[in-house]
Coordinates of C-alpha atoms in Angstrom, one line a residue:
M1 CA 104.1 73.1 105.4
L2 CA 107.3 73.3 103.3
L3 CA 107.9 69.5 103.4
R4 CA 104.3 69.2 101.9
N5 CA 105.3 71.3 99.0
I6 CA 108.8 70.3 97.9
F7 CA 108.6 72.6 94.9
L8 CA 108.3 75.8 96.8
K9 CA 110.8 74.8 99.4
S10 CA 113.4 74.1 96.7
I11 CA 112.8 77.6 95.3
R12 CA 112.9 79.2 98.7
D13 CA 116.2 77.4 99.5
N14 CA 117.8 79.0 96.4
Q15 CA 116.2 82.4 96.4
A16 CA 119.2 84.2 97.7
G17 CA 121.5 82.7 95.1
L18 CA 118.9 83.4 92.4
L19 CA 118.8 87.1 93.2
A20 CA 122.6 87.4 93.6
W21 CA 123.7 85.5 90.5
G22 CA 120.6 86.5 88.4
G23 CA 120.9 90.2 89.3
G24 CA 124.7 90.2 89.0
I25 CA 124.6 88.7 85.5
A26 CA 121.9 91.1 84.5
L27 CA 124.0 94.0 85.6
L28 CA 126.9 92.7 83.6
T29 CA 124.6 92.2 80.6
A30 CA 123.3 95.6 80.9
A31 CA 126.8 97.1 81.1
G32 CA 128.0 95.1 78.1
A33 CA 125.0 96.3 76.0
S34 CA 125.4 99.9 77.1
Q35 CA 129.0 100.0 75.9
Y36 CA 128.1 99.5 72.2
P37 CA 128.1 103.2 71.3
L38 CA 131.6 103.5 72.9
V39 CA 133.1 100.6 70.8
I40 CA 131.1 101.0 67.5
S41 CA 130.1 104.5 66.7
G42 CA 129.1 106.5 63.6
T43 CA 126.8 105.7 60.8
G44 CA 127.0 104.0 57.3
A45 CA 130.5 103.4 56.1
E46 CA 132.1 104.8 59.2
R47 CA 130.4 102.2 61.4
A48 CA 131.1 99.3 58.9
R49 CA 134.8 100.3 59.0
M50 CA 135.0 100.3 62.8
A51 CA 133.0 97.1 63.0
A52 CA 135.5 95.4 60.7
E53 CA 138.5 96.6 62.8
V54 CA 136.9 95.5 66.0
A55 CA 136.0 92.1 64.5
K56 CA 139.7 91.6 63.8
V57 CA 140.5 92.0 67.5
F58 CA 137.6 89.8 68.5
Q59 CA 138.8 87.1 66.1
A60 CA 141.9 86.5 68.1
F61 CA 139.6 85.6 71.0
S62 CA 137.3 83.3 69.0
F63 CA 138.3 80.4 71.2
L64 CA 136.3 82.3 74.0
M65 CA 133.7 84.1 71.9
G66 CA 133.0 81.6 69.2
E67 CA 131.8 82.9 65.8
I68 CA 132.3 86.6 65.3
T69 CA 129.0 87.9 64.1
A70 CA 128.0 91.3 62.3
L71 CA 129.3 93.9 64.7
D72 CA 127.8 96.9 62.9
T73 CA 124.5 96.0 64.7
I74 CA 124.0 96.0 68.5
G75 CA 122.4 92.5 68.1
G76 CA 125.6 91.1 66.5
F77 CA 127.7 92.9 69.1
L78 CA 125.7 91.4 71.9
T79 CA 125.7 87.9 70.4
T80 CA 129.6 88.1 70.3
R81 CA 130.5 90.1 73.2
V82 CA 127.9 89.2 75.8
I83 CA 126.0 86.1 74.8
S84 CA 129.3 84.3 74.4
F85 CA 130.0 84.1 78.2
V86 CA 126.4 84.6 79.8
P87 CA 125.4 81.0 79.3
V88 CA 128.6 79.6 80.7
M89 CA 128.2 81.7 83.8
M90 CA 124.6 80.7 84.3
S91 CA 125.2 77.1 83.6
L92 CA 128.0 76.8 86.2
W93 CA 125.6 78.3 88.8
V94 CA 122.6 76.2 87.8
A95 CA 124.7 73.0 87.7
V96 CA 125.7 73.7 91.4
I97 CA 122.0 74.1 92.4
A98 CA 121.0 71.0 90.5
V99 CA 123.6 69.0 92.2
G100 CA 122.5 70.3 95.5
L101 CA 118.8 69.4 95.0
I102 CA 119.5 65.7 95.5
R103 CA 123.0 65.0 96.3
G104 CA 123.5 68.1 98.5
E105 CA 120.5 67.2 100.7
E106 CA 121.4 63.6 100.6
Q107 CA 124.9 64.4 101.9
Q108 CA 123.6 66.5 104.8
G109 CA 121.0 63.9 105.8
A110 CA 118.0 66.1 104.9
L111 CA 116.8 63.7 102.1
D112 CA 116.3 60.9 104.6
M113 CA 113.8 63.0 106.6
L114 CA 112.1 64.1 103.4
L115 CA 111.7 60.6 102.1
S116 CA 110.1 59.6 105.4
T117 CA 107.1 61.7 104.5
P118 CA 104.4 60.4 102.3
H119 CA 106.2 61.4 99.1
S120 CA 107.6 58.9 96.5
R121 CA 111.0 59.3 95.1
Q122 CA 109.6 60.1 91.7
S123 CA 107.4 62.8 93.2
V124 CA 110.4 64.3 95.1
I125 CA 112.7 64.5 92.0
K126 CA 109.9 65.7 89.8
Q127 CA 109.1 68.6 92.1
K128 CA 112.8 69.5 92.5
A129 CA 113.3 69.4 88.7
S130 CA 110.3 71.7 88.3
A131 CA 111.6 74.1 90.8
L132 CA 114.9 74.1 88.9
V133 CA 113.1 75.0 85.7
V134 CA 111.4 77.9 87.4
I135 CA 114.6 79.1 88.9
I136 CA 116.2 79.1 85.4
L137 CA 113.3 81.0 84.0
I138 CA 113.4 83.6 86.6
A139 CA 117.1 84.1 86.2
N140 CA 116.7 84.4 82.4
F141 CA 113.9 87.0 83.0
L142 CA 116.2 89.1 85.1
V143 CA 119.1 88.8 82.5
G144 CA 116.6 89.6 79.7
I145 CA 115.5 92.8 81.6
G146 CA 119.2 93.7 82.0
M147 CA 119.8 93.2 78.3
L148 CA 116.8 95.4 77.4
L149 CA 117.9 98.1 79.8
G150 CA 121.4 98.1 78.3
I151 CA 119.9 98.3 74.8
I152 CA 117.8 101.2 75.8
L153 CA 120.9 103.0 77.2
A154 CA 122.7 102.3 74.1
G155 CA 120.0 104.0 72.0
E156 CA 119.9 101.2 69.4
P157 CA 116.7 99.6 68.2
V158 CA 116.2 95.8 68.9
P159 CA 112.8 94.1 68.9
A160 CA 111.8 92.8 72.3
G161 CA 110.8 89.6 70.7
E162 CA 114.4 88.9 69.6
V163 CA 115.5 89.4 73.1
V164 CA 113.0 86.9 74.3
L165 CA 114.2 84.4 71.9
A166 CA 117.8 84.9 72.9
M167 CA 116.8 84.2 76.5
L168 CA 114.8 81.2 75.4
N169 CA 117.8 79.8 73.7
I170 CA 120.0 80.4 76.7
A171 CA 117.4 78.8 79.0
V172 CA 117.3 75.5 77.3
L173 CA 121.2 75.3 77.3
V174 CA 121.3 76.1 81.0
G175 CA 118.5 73.6 81.6
F176 CA 120.6 71.0 79.8
W177 CA 123.6 71.5 82.1
G178 CA 121.3 71.5 85.1
A179 CA 120.1 68.0 83.9
V180 CA 123.7 66.9 83.6
G181 CA 124.5 68.1 87.2
L182 CA 121.3 66.2 88.4
L183 CA 122.7 63.0 86.7
V184 CA 126.2 63.4 87.8
G185 CA 125.1 63.7 91.4
Q186 CA 123.6 60.1 91.2
F187 CA 127.1 58.6 90.5
V188 CA 129.4 60.5 92.9
L189 CA 129.2 60.6 96.8
T190 CA 129.8 64.3 97.5
R191 CA 128.2 67.5 96.2
R192 CA 131.7 69.2 95.8
T193 CA 132.9 66.4 93.5
A194 CA 129.7 66.4 91.3
S195 CA 129.8 70.2 91.0
S196 CA 133.6 70.1 90.0
I197 CA 132.9 67.3 87.4
T198 CA 130.0 69.2 85.9
G199 CA 131.8 72.5 85.9
A200 CA 134.7 70.9 84.1
L201 CA 132.3 69.5 81.4
I202 CA 130.8 73.0 81.0
F203 CA 134.0 75.0 80.5
G204 CA 135.8 72.2 78.6
T205 CA 133.0 71.6 76.0
F206 CA 132.6 75.4 75.6
L207 CA 136.2 75.8 74.7
L208 CA 136.3 72.8 72.5
N209 CA 133.2 73.8 70.6
N210 CA 134.9 77.2 69.8
V211 CA 138.2 75.8 68.9
L212 CA 136.9 73.0 66.8
G213 CA 134.4 75.3 65.1
G214 CA 137.3 77.4 63.8
I215 CA 139.0 74.4 62.1
P216 CA 137.1 73.4 58.9
S217 CA 138.4 69.9 58.8
L218 CA 137.3 69.2 62.4
S219 CA 134.2 71.3 62.6
W220 CA 132.0 68.3 62.2
L221 CA 133.0 67.2 65.6
T222 CA 131.1 70.0 67.2
W223 CA 127.8 68.2 66.4
L224 CA 128.8 66.0 69.4
L225 CA 128.9 69.1 71.7
P226 CA 125.8 70.8 73.4
F227 CA 127.2 74.3 72.7
H228 CA 127.0 73.6 69.0
Y229 CA 123.2 73.4 69.2
F230 CA 123.1 76.6 71.3
T231 CA 125.3 78.5 68.9
A232 CA 123.3 77.4 65.9
S233 CA 120.5 80.0 67.0
K234 CA 121.4 83.7 66.9
P235 CA 118.1 85.5 67.1
L236 CA 119.7 88.9 67.8
V237 CA 121.8 88.8 64.5
P238 CA 120.0 90.2 61.5
G239 CA 119.3 87.5 59.0
R240 CA 120.0 84.6 61.3
G241 CA 117.1 83.9 63.7
M242 CA 116.4 80.7 65.7
D243 CA 117.3 77.3 64.7
W244 CA 114.3 75.5 66.2
A245 CA 115.7 72.0 65.2
A246 CA 118.8 72.7 67.2
W247 CA 116.9 74.1 70.1
S248 CA 114.7 71.0 70.1
V249 CA 117.7 68.8 70.4
L250 CA 118.8 70.4 73.5
L251 CA 115.2 70.3 74.8
V252 CA 114.9 66.6 74.2
L253 CA 118.4 65.9 75.6
T254 CA 117.4 67.9 78.8
A255 CA 114.2 65.9 79.2
G256 CA 116.0 62.6 78.6
L257 CA 118.7 63.3 81.1
T258 CA 116.1 64.4 83.7
I259 CA 114.1 61.2 83.2
L260 CA 117.4 59.1 83.4
S261 CA 118.3 60.9 86.6
A262 CA 114.7 59.9 88.1
L263 CA 115.1 56.3 87.1
V264 CA 118.6 56.1 88.6
F265 CA 117.5 57.9 91.9
S266 CA 114.5 55.5 92.3
R267 CA 116.7 52.4 92.0
R268 CA 119.7 53.3 94.3
D269 CA 120.3 53.3 98.0
I270 CA 120.2 56.7 99.7
G271 CA 123.5 57.7 101.0
S272 CA 125.3 55.8 98.3
T273 CA 125.8 56.1 94.6
F274 CA 124.5 54.2 91.6
R275 CA 127.2 51.8 90.2
L276 CA 127.1 50.5 86.7
F277 CA 129.8 47.9 87.4
S278 CA 130.8 46.5 90.8
L279 CA 134.5 46.4 90.5
R280 CA 135.2 46.2 94.3
S281 CA 134.1 43.7 96.9
Q282 CA 131.6 44.8 99.6
G283 CA 134.3 44.9 102.2
A284 CA 136.4 47.1 100.1
K285 CA 133.4 49.5 99.9
A286 CA 133.1 49.7 103.6
T287 CA 136.6 50.8 104.1
G288 CA 136.1 54.2 102.5
G289 CA 139.2 55.8 101.2
S290 CA 142.5 56.9 102.4
M291 CA 142.7 58.5 105.9
R292 CA 146.1 60.1 105.1
L293 CA 144.6 63.5 104.7
L294 CA 142.2 63.3 107.6
T295 CA 144.7 63.2 110.5
S296 CA 144.2 66.9 111.3
L297 CA 141.9 69.8 110.6
F298 CA 144.6 71.3 108.3
S299 CA 145.0 68.3 106.2
K300 CA 141.3 67.6 106.0
S301 CA 140.7 71.1 104.8
T302 CA 143.3 70.6 102.2
R303 CA 141.7 67.3 101.1
D304 CA 138.3 68.9 100.9
L305 CA 139.6 71.6 98.5
L306 CA 141.7 69.1 96.5
G307 CA 139.1 68.5 93.8
S308 CA 138.3 72.2 93.2
M309 CA 141.9 73.1 93.2
V310 CA 142.8 70.7 90.5
G311 CA 139.8 71.7 88.4
W312 CA 140.3 75.5 88.7
S313 CA 144.1 75.1 88.2
A314 CA 143.5 73.1 85.0
G315 CA 140.9 75.5 83.6
L316 CA 142.8 78.7 84.4
G317 CA 146.0 77.2 83.2
L318 CA 144.4 76.3 79.8
F319 CA 142.9 79.8 79.7
A320 CA 146.3 81.4 80.2
L321 CA 147.9 79.1 77.5
M322 CA 145.4 79.9 75.0
I323 CA 145.8 83.7 75.6
V324 CA 149.6 83.6 75.2
T325 CA 149.7 81.3 72.2
T326 CA 147.3 83.6 70.3
A327 CA 149.2 86.9 71.3
K328 CA 151.0 87.2 68.0
E329 CA 147.9 87.0 65.9
A330 CA 146.0 89.3 68.2
L331 CA 148.5 92.1 68.9
E332 CA 148.8 93.6 65.3
P333 CA 145.0 93.9 64.8
I334 CA 144.8 95.6 68.2
R335 CA 147.5 98.1 67.4
Q336 CA 145.6 98.9 64.1
V337 CA 142.3 99.5 66.1
M338 CA 144.1 101.6 68.6
S339 CA 145.7 103.9 65.9
N340 CA 142.3 104.3 64.0
T341 CA 140.1 104.5 67.2
P342 CA 141.4 106.9 69.9
L343 CA 138.5 105.7 72.2
F344 CA 140.0 102.3 72.5
K345 CA 143.2 103.7 73.7
A346 CA 141.4 105.8 76.1
L347 CA 139.5 102.8 77.4
F348 CA 142.3 100.2 77.5
G349 CA 145.5 102.3 77.4
S350 CA 148.3 101.8 75.0
I351 CA 148.8 98.2 73.9
T352 CA 152.2 97.9 72.2
T353 CA 154.0 95.0 74.0
Y354 CA 153.1 91.5 74.7
E355 CA 153.0 92.3 78.5
S356 CA 150.5 95.1 77.8
Y357 CA 148.4 92.8 75.7
I358 CA 148.3 89.9 78.2
S359 CA 147.5 92.4 80.8
I360 CA 144.3 93.3 79.1
A361 CA 143.5 89.8 77.6
F362 CA 144.2 87.7 80.7
F363 CA 144.8 89.7 83.8
T364 CA 141.5 91.7 83.3
Y365 CA 139.5 88.5 83.8
F366 CA 141.9 86.4 85.9
P367 CA 141.5 88.4 89.2
V368 CA 137.7 88.2 88.7
L369 CA 137.9 84.5 88.4
L370 CA 140.1 84.0 91.5
V371 CA 137.5 86.2 93.3
V372 CA 134.8 83.8 92.2
F373 CA 136.8 80.9 93.5
S374 CA 136.8 82.7 97.0
I375 CA 133.2 83.3 96.8
V376 CA 132.6 79.6 96.2
Q377 CA 134.6 78.8 99.3
V378 CA 132.5 81.2 101.4
G379 CA 129.4 79.4 100.1
E380 CA 130.9 76.0 101.0
W381 CA 131.7 77.1 104.6
S382 CA 128.1 78.6 105.0
S383 CA 126.6 75.3 103.6
D384 CA 128.9 73.1 105.9
E385 CA 127.4 75.0 108.9
E386 CA 123.8 75.2 107.8
E387 CA 123.8 71.6 106.7
G388 CA 125.1 70.3 110.0
R389 CA 128.6 69.1 108.9
M390 CA 130.4 71.5 111.2
E391 CA 128.8 70.4 114.4
L392 CA 130.8 67.2 114.8
T393 CA 134.1 69.0 114.0
A394 CA 133.3 71.9 116.4
A395 CA 132.6 69.3 119.2
M396 CA 136.1 68.0 119.1
P397 CA 138.5 69.1 121.9
L398 CA 140.2 71.7 119.8
P399 CA 140.1 75.5 119.9
R400 CA 137.5 76.9 117.6
W401 CA 140.0 79.3 115.9
Q402 CA 141.7 76.2 114.3
L403 CA 138.5 75.4 112.3
M404 CA 138.7 78.8 110.6
A405 CA 142.5 78.7 110.4
A406 CA 142.3 75.4 108.7
R407 CA 140.0 76.8 106.1
Y408 CA 142.3 79.7 105.4
V409 CA 145.2 77.4 105.1
G410 CA 143.3 75.3 102.5
I411 CA 142.3 78.3 100.6
V412 CA 145.9 79.8 100.5
L413 CA 147.4 76.4 99.4
S414 CA 144.8 76.1 96.7
L415 CA 145.5 79.6 95.5
L416 CA 149.3 79.0 95.5
V417 CA 149.0 75.8 93.4
M418 CA 146.8 77.8 90.9
L419 CA 149.3 80.5 90.6
L420 CA 152.1 78.0 90.1
V421 CA 150.1 76.3 87.3
I422 CA 149.1 79.5 85.6
S423 CA 152.7 80.9 85.7
A424 CA 154.0 77.6 84.1
S425 CA 151.2 77.9 81.4
L426 CA 152.2 81.6 80.7
I427 CA 155.9 80.8 80.4
L428 CA 155.1 77.6 78.3
G429 CA 152.8 79.5 76.0
A430 CA 155.5 82.2 75.5
A431 CA 158.0 79.5 74.6
I432 CA 155.7 77.7 72.1
S433 CA 154.7 81.0 70.4
G434 CA 158.1 82.5 70.4
I435 CA 157.2 85.7 72.2
S436 CA 159.3 87.3 75.0
L437 CA 157.7 87.8 78.5
D438 CA 159.4 89.3 81.5
P439 CA 159.1 86.5 84.2
G440 CA 159.3 89.2 86.8
H441 CA 156.3 91.0 85.5
V442 CA 154.4 87.7 85.3
W443 CA 155.3 86.9 88.9
Q444 CA 154.3 90.3 90.1
A445 CA 150.9 90.1 88.4
L446 CA 150.2 86.6 89.9
A447 CA 151.5 87.5 93.3
A448 CA 149.4 90.6 93.5
S449 CA 146.2 88.6 92.9
L450 CA 146.8 86.6 96.0
P451 CA 145.6 89.3 98.5
L452 CA 142.9 90.2 96.2
A453 CA 141.4 86.7 96.4
L454 CA 142.1 86.4 100.1
V455 CA 140.4 89.6 101.1
V456 CA 137.2 88.5 99.5
A457 CA 137.4 85.1 101.3
A458 CA 138.1 86.8 104.6
F459 CA 135.2 89.3 104.0
G460 CA 132.7 86.5 103.2
L461 CA 133.8 84.2 106.1
C462 CA 133.8 87.2 108.5
I463 CA 130.1 87.9 107.6
A464 CA 129.2 84.2 107.8
T465 CA 130.5 84.0 111.3
W466 CA 128.6 87.0 112.5
L467 CA 125.3 86.6 110.8
K468 CA 122.5 84.6 112.5
R469 CA 122.2 82.4 109.4
P470 CA 125.5 82.1 107.5
G471 CA 123.8 81.3 104.2
A472 CA 123.3 85.0 103.5
A473 CA 127.1 85.6 103.4
M474 CA 127.5 84.4 99.9
P475 CA 124.9 86.7 98.2
L476 CA 126.1 89.6 100.3
T477 CA 129.7 89.1 99.2
I478 CA 128.6 88.7 95.5
A479 CA 126.7 92.1 95.9
V480 CA 129.7 93.8 97.3
V481 CA 132.2 92.4 94.7
V482 CA 129.9 93.3 91.8
A483 CA 129.6 96.8 93.1
M484 CA 133.4 97.1 93.3
F485 CA 133.7 95.6 89.8
F486 CA 131.4 98.2 88.3
L487 CA 133.0 101.0 90.1
E488 CA 136.3 100.1 88.5
L489 CA 134.7 99.3 85.2
F490 CA 133.1 102.7 84.8
A491 CA 135.9 104.6 86.5
P492 CA 137.1 106.3 83.3
F493 CA 133.6 107.8 82.8
L494 CA 132.7 108.7 86.3
G495 CA 135.5 111.1 87.1
L496 CA 135.5 110.1 90.7
P497 CA 138.4 111.1 93.1
E498 CA 141.0 108.5 93.9
A499 CA 139.8 108.0 97.4
A500 CA 136.4 106.8 96.0
L501 CA 138.1 104.6 93.5
N502 CA 140.2 103.0 96.3
L503 CA 136.9 101.5 97.6
S504 CA 137.2 98.9 94.8
I505 CA 139.6 96.0 95.4
F506 CA 140.1 95.8 91.6
H507 CA 141.4 99.4 91.6
L508 CA 143.8 98.6 94.4
Y509 CA 145.1 95.6 92.4
G510 CA 146.1 98.0 89.6
N511 CA 147.9 96.8 86.5
P512 CA 151.0 95.0 87.9
M513 CA 151.8 93.2 84.6
V514 CA 152.7 96.6 83.1
A515 CA 153.2 99.0 85.9
G516 CA 154.4 96.7 88.7
I517 CA 152.9 96.1 92.0
E518 CA 151.2 99.2 93.6
W519 CA 152.4 98.6 97.2
G520 CA 150.0 101.1 98.7
G521 CA 147.0 99.1 97.3
M522 CA 148.6 95.7 98.2
L523 CA 149.3 96.8 101.7
A524 CA 145.6 98.0 102.1
L525 CA 144.4 94.6 100.7
I526 CA 146.7 92.7 103.2
A527 CA 145.7 94.9 106.1
A528 CA 141.9 94.4 105.3
T529 CA 142.5 90.6 104.9
L530 CA 144.2 90.4 108.4
I531 CA 141.3 92.4 110.1
L532 CA 138.6 90.6 108.5
G533 CA 140.2 87.3 109.1
A534 CA 140.7 88.1 112.8
G535 CA 137.0 89.1 112.7
S536 CA 136.1 85.8 111.4
L537 CA 138.0 84.0 114.1
I538 CA 136.3 86.1 116.9
G539 CA 132.9 85.5 115.3
L540 CA 133.3 81.8 115.1
N541 CA 134.6 81.7 118.7
K542 CA 131.5 83.5 120.0
R543 CA 128.6 82.0 117.9
D544 CA 126.3 79.1 118.3
I545 CA 126.9 76.7 115.4
A546 CA 123.9 76.9 113.0
K547 CA 121.6 78.4 115.7

């Protein structure tokens, strides 16, 4: 029945991720909107003064937020504080789905069976692309509900129609990157590589658009970037509204890329890629690639993670470099806001040194990003099993625990490389900007993040090995991590006892950049990692693979 309706099957295959990512981003959006009265309060002149002071702080992060809009309205605050990152998060997730619709099923062999049914290639990709559109619209609906809920909690008036327009603007950008992922999957052989390339394009063009937009002499170059057409519309900002011409450009580009993907898909061999130029002989193609990293389970696991390790290292290293090189310009406005707004000090603590600033500006987000990397690895493990790639490996005359141990080794090595790149970026940025950072504090903060990322990977892999269907491990891990994040986020307002706060891994991580490593929390994370890791080894040893 599901093979007769490819459209419904594609939606069903991604419903867990849809609920996890759509619901998680909706909660983050609701939390961001509800915080508006805590950041901007008062009326009239007082609100305008506070908005101007907060704008000075946000301006230092313009490479992440883009244009700083009118913060004296909740619509302007949402546009700057929330809508600056929501499209990036949604685009990354949708790009992974888009790559998996064709290249993912092709890699696992499921597409061969699908094409053996009486469906043309054009019909297959049309139904899958239609399912992607529906997934995007449902996710945007969830995020829109979260935004409306946050606005209600904030007690600020915003017309629902403006929220709908904002979601419509996000939907067309996310759809564009979904079309890019669909197209990239036609030119590379593996799902992991296609996802890494598309993710790098998303994050790179996002940062480039924000940076170039702040340089008058180079701002014209943003017309070449998709985020320019997204940021042209600001329906939540009073007096701005939708730029339908820019929105239409993204819509046309999305349709064009989707049609191009369909044309390429209909003209290439299944199990191969579309080549514009044949630079190698047929014999060379048949040899594959180097076998140097396929001589053992451990080296293969390292090779499998090589692309994502390089991409994540480059992205996080660039993020760290930008934060440090803008520290001088950001710290003074922050100090002024702290002195004039006691609530800021209550929320973020005293920010008087570069270490305290970087602790807030970088190490608030960095652990979360590392956790996302771990969650992605859980999803990769689950898909390897469900898509049949693990059966051949498990059939080899090797102890099963080595399968899981090899994955852990690959994850640990990837994380260590990331930490080395980030530490180099932080030290290089400090040297470029002429600020003083204590290398010991930097290393403590980075080292403390390693158990944080590993405990999430161990938790997800443990669940994946004990569940009947491992695919549910990723959304369950996301749900638990999101709950822990919100527990730590709202800790100052909940008044919960320390025992309750210790349920959050982010609370156990603490603030090592300023206060040093909290060894009690670190030991708890390490112990949990070992216990969950042992549970995953036992679970894999006892389970029937993909049964």
